[in-house]
Amino acid sequence: KQEVTQIPAALSVPEGENLVLNCSFTDSAIYNLQWFRQDPGKGLTSLLLIQSSQREQTSGRLNASLDKSSGRSTLYIAASQPGDSATYLCAVNAGGTSYGKLTFGQGTILTVHP
Amino acid sequence: NAGVTQTPKFRILKIGQSMTLQCTQDMNHNYMYWYRQDPGMGLKLIYYSVGAGITDKGEVPNGYNVSRSTTEDFPLRLELAAPSQTSVYFCASSYVSLYNEQFFGPGTRLTVL
């Protein structure tokens, strides 16, 4: 059974810092991995999706990497801003007959203070 | 496009009551999913559907039922509500493609007292 773990559970940083959020998964047979942002009381917003054949994806100040063989992904946020404060979730898609079902980590709560 | 919409946003139920959570998507997506999120936890899959008339159980299906009569709608039915079903419920959809990116609705916050 696939298990997804995110470290740290919470992170507080001053504005302007570069930071890394970690996601690990137990079964390397994945189709893709998706990073989401969740604001308090809101739904999930997709940030980046990395296919299993890719090593990284970038969007603005965000960069996500994937090392499938070691079961790890990282989300790098450059020059953090208070508006980046949210919960960040990673989720893996096993593909094939899993029909796109996602297995989620428990999330990292990020606080960026001015 | 409105994307994925869910109603209601909030609901309080008494133990033993029933209700239906509505989910609609206007992106012509084949796949639809229901997840629940308990406080401080990630999301767990309740049920999913790969097309109209086809549904299957996810990780935590007990106490729930679904149906999918159209591509757009995927309602989740709670029968005999229990306090353990207090949670935030998210509906999601995706298109069958190389990427299978999922798009989520805003959620329904349900409390069972």
JSON list of N, CA, C and O in Angstrom, two decimals, chain B residues 1-2 26 67:
[
{"chain": "B", "resi": 1, "resn": "ASN", "atom": "N", "xyz": [-15.50, 28.76, -17.68]},
{"chain": "B", "resi": 1, "resn": "ASN", "atom": "CA", "xyz": [-15.82, 27.52, -16.96]},
{"chain": "B", "resi": 1, "resn": "ASN", "atom": "C", "xyz": [-15.87, 27.74, -15.46]},
{"chain": "B", "resi": 1, "resn": "ASN", "atom": "O", "xyz": [-15.03, 28.43, -14.91]},
{"chain": "B", "resi": 2, "resn": "ALA", "atom": "N", "xyz": [-16.88, 27.14, -14.79]},
{"chain": "B", "resi": 2, "resn": "ALA", "atom": "CA", "xyz": [-16.95, 27.23, -13.34]},
{"chain": "B", "resi": 2, "resn": "ALA", "atom": "C", "xyz": [-16.01, 26.23, -12.68]},
{"chain": "B", "resi": 2, "resn": "ALA", "atom": "O", "xyz": [-15.69, 26.36, -11.52]},
{"chain": "B", "resi": 26, "resn": "ASP", "atom": "N", "xyz": [-17.90, 21.17, -15.14]},
{"chain": "B", "resi": 26, "resn": "ASP", "atom": "CA", "xyz": [-18.28, 21.58, -16.50]},
{"chain": "B", "resi": 26, "resn": "ASP", "atom": "C", "xyz": [-17.10, 21.50, -17.46]},
{"chain": "B", "resi": 26, "resn": "ASP", "atom": "O", "xyz": [-17.05, 22.22, -18.47]},
{"chain": "B", "resi": 67, "resn": "SER", "atom": "N", "xyz": [-23.57, 7.78, -7.01]},
{"chain": "B", "resi": 67, "resn": "SER", "atom": "CA", "xyz": [-24.14, 7.41, -8.30]},
{"chain": "B", "resi": 67, "resn": "SER", "atom": "C", "xyz": [-23.59, 8.38, -9.33]},
{"chain": "B", "resi": 67, "resn": "SER", "atom": "O", "xyz": [-23.12, 9.47, -8.98]}
]
